[in-house]
CSV table of C-alpha atoms in Angstrom, one decimal:
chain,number,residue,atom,x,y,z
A,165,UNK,CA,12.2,-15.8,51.6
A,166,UNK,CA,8.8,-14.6,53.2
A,167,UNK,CA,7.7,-16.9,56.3
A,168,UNK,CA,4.1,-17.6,57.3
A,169,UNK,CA,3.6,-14.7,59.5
A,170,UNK,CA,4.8,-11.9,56.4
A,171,UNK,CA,3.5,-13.5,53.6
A,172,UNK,CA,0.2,-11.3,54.2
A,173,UNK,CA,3.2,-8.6,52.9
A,174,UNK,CA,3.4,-10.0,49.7
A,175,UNK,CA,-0.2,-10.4,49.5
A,176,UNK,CA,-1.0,-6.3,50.1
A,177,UNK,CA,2.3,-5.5,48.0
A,178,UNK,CA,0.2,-7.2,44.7
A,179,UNK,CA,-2.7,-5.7,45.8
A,180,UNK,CA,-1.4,-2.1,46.1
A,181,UNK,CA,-0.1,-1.9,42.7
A,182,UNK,CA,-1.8,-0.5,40.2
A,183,UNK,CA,-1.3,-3.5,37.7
A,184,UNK,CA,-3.2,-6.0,36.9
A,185,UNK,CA,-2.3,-9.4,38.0
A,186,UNK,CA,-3.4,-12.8,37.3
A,187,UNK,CA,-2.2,-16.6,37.8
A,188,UNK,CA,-3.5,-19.5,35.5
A,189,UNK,CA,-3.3,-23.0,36.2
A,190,UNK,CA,-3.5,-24.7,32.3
A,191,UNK,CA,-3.7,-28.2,33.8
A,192,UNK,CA,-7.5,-27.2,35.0
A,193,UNK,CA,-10.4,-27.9,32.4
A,194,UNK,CA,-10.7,-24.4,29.9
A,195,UNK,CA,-7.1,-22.4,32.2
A,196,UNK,CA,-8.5,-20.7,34.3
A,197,UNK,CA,-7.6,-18.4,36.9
A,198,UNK,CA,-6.6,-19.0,39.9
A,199,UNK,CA,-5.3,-15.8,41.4
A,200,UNK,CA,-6.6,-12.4,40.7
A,201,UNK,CA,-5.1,-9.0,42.6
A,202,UNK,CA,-7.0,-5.8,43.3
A,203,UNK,CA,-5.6,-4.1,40.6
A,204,UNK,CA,-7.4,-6.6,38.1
A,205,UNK,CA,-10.1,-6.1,39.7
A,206,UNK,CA,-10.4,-1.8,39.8
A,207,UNK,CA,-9.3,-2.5,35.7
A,208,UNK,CA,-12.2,-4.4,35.1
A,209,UNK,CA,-14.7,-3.9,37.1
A,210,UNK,CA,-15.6,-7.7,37.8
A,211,UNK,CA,-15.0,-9.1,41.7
A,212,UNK,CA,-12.6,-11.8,42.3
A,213,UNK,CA,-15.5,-14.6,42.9
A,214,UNK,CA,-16.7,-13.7,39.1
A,215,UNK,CA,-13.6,-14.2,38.2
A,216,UNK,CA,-12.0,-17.3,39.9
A,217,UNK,CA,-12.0,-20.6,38.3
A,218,UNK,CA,-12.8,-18.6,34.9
A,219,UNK,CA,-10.9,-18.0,31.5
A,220,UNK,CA,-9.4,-14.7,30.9
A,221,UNK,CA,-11.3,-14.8,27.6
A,222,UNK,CA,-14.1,-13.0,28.9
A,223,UNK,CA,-12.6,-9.4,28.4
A,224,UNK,CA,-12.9,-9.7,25.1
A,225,UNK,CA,-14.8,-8.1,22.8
A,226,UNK,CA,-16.3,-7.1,19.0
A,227,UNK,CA,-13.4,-4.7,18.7
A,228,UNK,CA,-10.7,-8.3,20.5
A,229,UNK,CA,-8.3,-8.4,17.7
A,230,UNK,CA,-8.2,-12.0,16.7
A,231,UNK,CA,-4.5,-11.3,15.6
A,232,UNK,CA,-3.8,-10.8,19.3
A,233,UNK,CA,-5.6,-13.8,20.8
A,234,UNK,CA,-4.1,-16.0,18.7
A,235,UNK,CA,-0.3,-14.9,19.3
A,236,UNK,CA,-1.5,-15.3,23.2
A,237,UNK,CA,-2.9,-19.0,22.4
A,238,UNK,CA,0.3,-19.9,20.5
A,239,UNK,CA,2.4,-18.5,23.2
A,240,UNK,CA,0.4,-20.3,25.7
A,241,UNK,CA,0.6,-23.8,23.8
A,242,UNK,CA,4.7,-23.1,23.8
A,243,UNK,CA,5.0,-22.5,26.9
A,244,UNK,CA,7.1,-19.0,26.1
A,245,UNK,CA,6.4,-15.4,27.4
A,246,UNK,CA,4.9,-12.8,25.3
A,247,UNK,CA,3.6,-9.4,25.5
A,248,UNK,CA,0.9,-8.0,23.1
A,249,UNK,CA,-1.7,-4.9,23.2
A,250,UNK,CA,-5.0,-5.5,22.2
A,251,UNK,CA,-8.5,-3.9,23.2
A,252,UNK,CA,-10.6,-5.5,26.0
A,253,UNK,CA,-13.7,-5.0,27.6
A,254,UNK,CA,-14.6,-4.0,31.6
A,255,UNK,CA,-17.5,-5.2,33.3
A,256,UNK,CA,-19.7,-2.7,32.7
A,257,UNK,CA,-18.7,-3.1,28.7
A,258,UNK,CA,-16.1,0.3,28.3
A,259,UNK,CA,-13.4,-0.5,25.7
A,260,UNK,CA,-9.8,-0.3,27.3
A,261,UNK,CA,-6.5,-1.3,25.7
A,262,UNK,CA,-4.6,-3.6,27.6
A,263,UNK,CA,-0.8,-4.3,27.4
A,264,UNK,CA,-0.5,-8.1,28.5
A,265,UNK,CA,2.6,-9.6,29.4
A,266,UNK,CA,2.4,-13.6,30.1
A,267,UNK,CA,4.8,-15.6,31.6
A,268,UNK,CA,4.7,-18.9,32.3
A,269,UNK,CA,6.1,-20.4,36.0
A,270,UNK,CA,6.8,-23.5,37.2
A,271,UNK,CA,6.9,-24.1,40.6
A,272,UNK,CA,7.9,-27.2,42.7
A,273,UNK,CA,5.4,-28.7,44.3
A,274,UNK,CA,5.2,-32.1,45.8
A,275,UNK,CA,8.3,-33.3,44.1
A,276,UNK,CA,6.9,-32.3,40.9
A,277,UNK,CA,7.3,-29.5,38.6
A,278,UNK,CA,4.2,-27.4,38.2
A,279,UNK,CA,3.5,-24.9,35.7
A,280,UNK,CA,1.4,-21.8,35.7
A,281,UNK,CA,1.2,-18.5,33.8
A,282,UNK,CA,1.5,-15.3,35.2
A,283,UNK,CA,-0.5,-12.2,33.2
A,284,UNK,CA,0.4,-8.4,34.3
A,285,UNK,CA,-2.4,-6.5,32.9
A,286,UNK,CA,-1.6,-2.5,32.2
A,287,UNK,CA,-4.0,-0.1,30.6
A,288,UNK,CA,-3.1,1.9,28.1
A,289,UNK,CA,-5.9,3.5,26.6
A,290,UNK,CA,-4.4,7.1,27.2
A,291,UNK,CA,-1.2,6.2,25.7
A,292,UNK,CA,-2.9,5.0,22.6
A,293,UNK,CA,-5.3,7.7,22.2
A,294,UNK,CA,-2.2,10.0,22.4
A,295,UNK,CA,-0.5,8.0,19.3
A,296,UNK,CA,-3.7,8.4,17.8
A,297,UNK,CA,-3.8,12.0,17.7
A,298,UNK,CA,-0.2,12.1,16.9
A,299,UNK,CA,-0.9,9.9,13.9
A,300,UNK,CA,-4.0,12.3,13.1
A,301,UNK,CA,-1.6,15.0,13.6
A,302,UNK,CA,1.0,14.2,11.6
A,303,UNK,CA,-1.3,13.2,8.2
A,304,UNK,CA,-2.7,17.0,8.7
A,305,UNK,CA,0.5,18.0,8.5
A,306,UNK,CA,1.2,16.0,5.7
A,307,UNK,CA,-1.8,17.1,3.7
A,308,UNK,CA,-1.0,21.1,4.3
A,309,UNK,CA,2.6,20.8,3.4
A,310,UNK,CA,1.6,19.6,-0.2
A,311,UNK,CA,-1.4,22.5,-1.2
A,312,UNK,CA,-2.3,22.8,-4.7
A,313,UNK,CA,-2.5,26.4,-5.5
A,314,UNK,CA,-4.8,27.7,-8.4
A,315,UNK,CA,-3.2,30.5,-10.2
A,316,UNK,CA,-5.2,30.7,-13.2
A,317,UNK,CA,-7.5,29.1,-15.4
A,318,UNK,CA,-5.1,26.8,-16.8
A,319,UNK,CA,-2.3,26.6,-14.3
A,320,UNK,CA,-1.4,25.4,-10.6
A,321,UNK,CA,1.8,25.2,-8.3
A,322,UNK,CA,2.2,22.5,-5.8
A,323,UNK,CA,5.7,23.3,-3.8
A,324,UNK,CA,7.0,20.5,-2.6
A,325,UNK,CA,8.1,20.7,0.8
A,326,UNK,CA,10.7,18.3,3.1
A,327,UNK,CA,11.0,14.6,1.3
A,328,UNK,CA,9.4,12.3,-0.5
A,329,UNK,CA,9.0,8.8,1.3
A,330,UNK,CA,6.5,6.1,-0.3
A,331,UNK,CA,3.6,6.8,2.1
A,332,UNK,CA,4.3,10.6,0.8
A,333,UNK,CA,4.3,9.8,-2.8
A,334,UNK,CA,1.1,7.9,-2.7
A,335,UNK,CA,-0.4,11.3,-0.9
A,336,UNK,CA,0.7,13.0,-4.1
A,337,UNK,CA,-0.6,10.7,-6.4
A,338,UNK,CA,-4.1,10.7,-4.8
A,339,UNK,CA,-3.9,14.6,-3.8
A,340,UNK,CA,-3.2,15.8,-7.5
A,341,UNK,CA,-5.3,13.2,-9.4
A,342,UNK,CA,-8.4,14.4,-7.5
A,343,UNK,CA,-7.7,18.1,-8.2
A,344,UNK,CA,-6.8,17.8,-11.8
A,345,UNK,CA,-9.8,15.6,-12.5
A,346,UNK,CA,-11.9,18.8,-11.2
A,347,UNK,CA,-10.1,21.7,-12.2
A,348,UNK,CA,-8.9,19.9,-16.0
A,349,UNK,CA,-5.5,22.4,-15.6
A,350,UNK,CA,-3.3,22.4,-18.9
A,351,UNK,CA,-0.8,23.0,-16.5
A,352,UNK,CA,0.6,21.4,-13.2
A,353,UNK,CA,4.2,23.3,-11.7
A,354,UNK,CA,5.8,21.2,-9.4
A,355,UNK,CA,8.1,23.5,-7.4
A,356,UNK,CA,11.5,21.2,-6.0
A,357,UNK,CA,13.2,24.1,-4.4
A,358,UNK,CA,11.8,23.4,-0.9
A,359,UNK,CA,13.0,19.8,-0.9
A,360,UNK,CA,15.5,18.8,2.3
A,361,UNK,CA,17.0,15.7,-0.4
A,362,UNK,CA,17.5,14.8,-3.7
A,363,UNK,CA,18.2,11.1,-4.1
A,364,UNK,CA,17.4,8.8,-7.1
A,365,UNK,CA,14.0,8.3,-5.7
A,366,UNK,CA,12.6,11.8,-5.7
A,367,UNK,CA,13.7,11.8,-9.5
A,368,UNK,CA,11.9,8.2,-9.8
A,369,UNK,CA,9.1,9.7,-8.1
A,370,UNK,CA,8.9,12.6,-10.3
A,371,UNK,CA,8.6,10.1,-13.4
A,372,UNK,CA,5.4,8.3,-12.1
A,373,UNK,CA,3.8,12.0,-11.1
A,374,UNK,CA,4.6,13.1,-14.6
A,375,UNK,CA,2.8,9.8,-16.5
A,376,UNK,CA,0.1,10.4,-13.7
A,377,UNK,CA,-0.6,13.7,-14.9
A,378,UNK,CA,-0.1,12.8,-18.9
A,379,UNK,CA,-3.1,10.4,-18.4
A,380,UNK,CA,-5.0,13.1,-17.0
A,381,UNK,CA,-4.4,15.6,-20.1
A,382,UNK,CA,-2.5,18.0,-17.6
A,383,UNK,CA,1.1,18.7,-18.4
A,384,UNK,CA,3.7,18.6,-15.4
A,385,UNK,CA,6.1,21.7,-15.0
A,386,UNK,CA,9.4,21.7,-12.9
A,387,UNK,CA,10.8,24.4,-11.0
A,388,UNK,CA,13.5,25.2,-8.9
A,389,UNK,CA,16.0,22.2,-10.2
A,390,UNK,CA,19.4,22.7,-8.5
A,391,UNK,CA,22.1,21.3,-9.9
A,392,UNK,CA,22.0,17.8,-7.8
A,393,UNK,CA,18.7,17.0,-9.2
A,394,UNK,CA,20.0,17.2,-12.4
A,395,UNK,CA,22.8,15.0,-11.8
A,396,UNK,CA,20.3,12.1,-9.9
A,397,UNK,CA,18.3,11.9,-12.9
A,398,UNK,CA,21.2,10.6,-14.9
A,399,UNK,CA,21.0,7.7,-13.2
A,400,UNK,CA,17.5,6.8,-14.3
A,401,UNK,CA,18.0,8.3,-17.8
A,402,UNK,CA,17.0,11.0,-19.9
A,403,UNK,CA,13.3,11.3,-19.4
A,404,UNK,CA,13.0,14.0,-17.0
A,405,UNK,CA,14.8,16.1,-19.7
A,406,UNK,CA,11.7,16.0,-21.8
A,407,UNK,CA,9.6,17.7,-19.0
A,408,UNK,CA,9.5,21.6,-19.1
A,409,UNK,CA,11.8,23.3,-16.6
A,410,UNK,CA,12.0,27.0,-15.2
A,411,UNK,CA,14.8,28.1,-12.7
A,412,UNK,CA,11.5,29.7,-10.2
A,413,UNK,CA,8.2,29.4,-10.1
A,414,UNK,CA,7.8,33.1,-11.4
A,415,UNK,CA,9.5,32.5,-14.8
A,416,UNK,CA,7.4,29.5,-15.0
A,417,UNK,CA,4.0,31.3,-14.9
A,418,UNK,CA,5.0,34.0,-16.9
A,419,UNK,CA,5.8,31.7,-19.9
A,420,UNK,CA,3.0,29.3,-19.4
A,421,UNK,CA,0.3,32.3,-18.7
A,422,UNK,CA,1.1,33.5,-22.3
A,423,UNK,CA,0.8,30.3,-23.9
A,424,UNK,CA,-2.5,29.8,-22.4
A,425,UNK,CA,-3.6,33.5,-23.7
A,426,UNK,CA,-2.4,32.8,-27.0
């Protein structure tokens, strides 16, 4: 336990972190604060007087999810911890994401039990900017592994490449109904040979790509079946059968390029 003469220690140990730490006393008028360190302070921007005897709620913002506040008031009006990231406000009015952990404390004081809340303040603005361009990343990576490629007049290949999730399939859907609504192909080839998997899905998923293209007027070719394609599709029936197959992409344009001449 820290006596009288070190507590001054614990005083410049909260004040050294880089954290932002705050101490709430709910049984006040409005919560407010009644403890603020000097990393709350260099986060924000605001001084301490500004910020004593006020409610937190004046980080936030336009951009404040109101999702977050209210898990924070619930949590609050429970009593129970909880940890949330949403996007506040310094003084000067920069936008900073802030990971917010509350806890609530009860201390004994004068025979009694007394409860505050603790909030630890952490900025991660540079985390989340770095998952943004991950996310930003990764959708650029999806839309280059699915190109449409014109090969004539009348006929295009899309090679599919890795696997088909949902968020994947809805790519499709939206990548090939724009292109065939401008280029009006009589002939789509879907190339499977660069799949990583072939489940029940992909054949399921080849189904609602092959009425997508139907309503279009565009007719959906298949290349590059193996053998455990075929044997998935059994188990959703026989309509892939009726769709046009070529073992490679080669044979495929060689028989449809003729058609189209003729």
């Amino acid at each position: 336990m820290l006596n009288e003469e070190n507590q001054h220690l614990f005083r410049d140990a909260l004040n050294h972190t880089n954290v932002g730490l705050i101490i709430t006393d709910p049984s006040l008028p409005d919560h407010p604060i009644i403890y603020v360190n000097q990393g709350f302070v260099n986060m924000t921007g605001y001084q301490a007087e500004e910020i004593i005897g006020t409610n937190c709620r004046f980080l936030q913002g336009d951009q404040t999810e109101q999702e977050a506040t209210n898990a924070i008031r619930q949590a609050i009006d429970k009593e129970e911890s909880i940890t949330v990231q949403l996007y506040n406000y310094t003084k000067n009015g920069t936008g900073f994401w802030n990971e917010l952990t509350i806890d609530p404390m009860r201390i004994e004081e004068n025979g009694e039990t007394k409860l505050y809340f603790v909030g630890v303040q952490k900025d991660v603005t540079e985390l989340k900017e770095k998952e943004r361009l991950l996310k930003d990343a990764l959708n650029e990576m999806e839309k280059l592994s699915t190109p449409i490629v014109p090969i004539t007049n009348h006929i295009s290949v899309l090679p599919l490449i890795g696997s088909i999730t949902q968020a994947r399939l809805e790519q499709l859907t939206n990548a090939i109904s724009h292109y065939l609504a401008r280029s009006k192909d009589d002939y789509l080839i879907l190339d499977l040979s660069g799949l990583y998997e072939v489940d029940t899905y992909v054949a399921a998923s080849l189904l609602k790509l092959n009425d997508l293209t139907q309503l279009i007027g565009t007719q959906l070719v298949l290349t590059g079946i193996r053998p455990e394609l075929a044997i998935k599709t059994l188990d959703i029936g026989d309509h892939l059968i009726q769709l046009r197959t070529y073992l490679t992409v080669q044979d495929a344009i060689k028989a449809l390029s003729k058609e189209t001449i003729d």
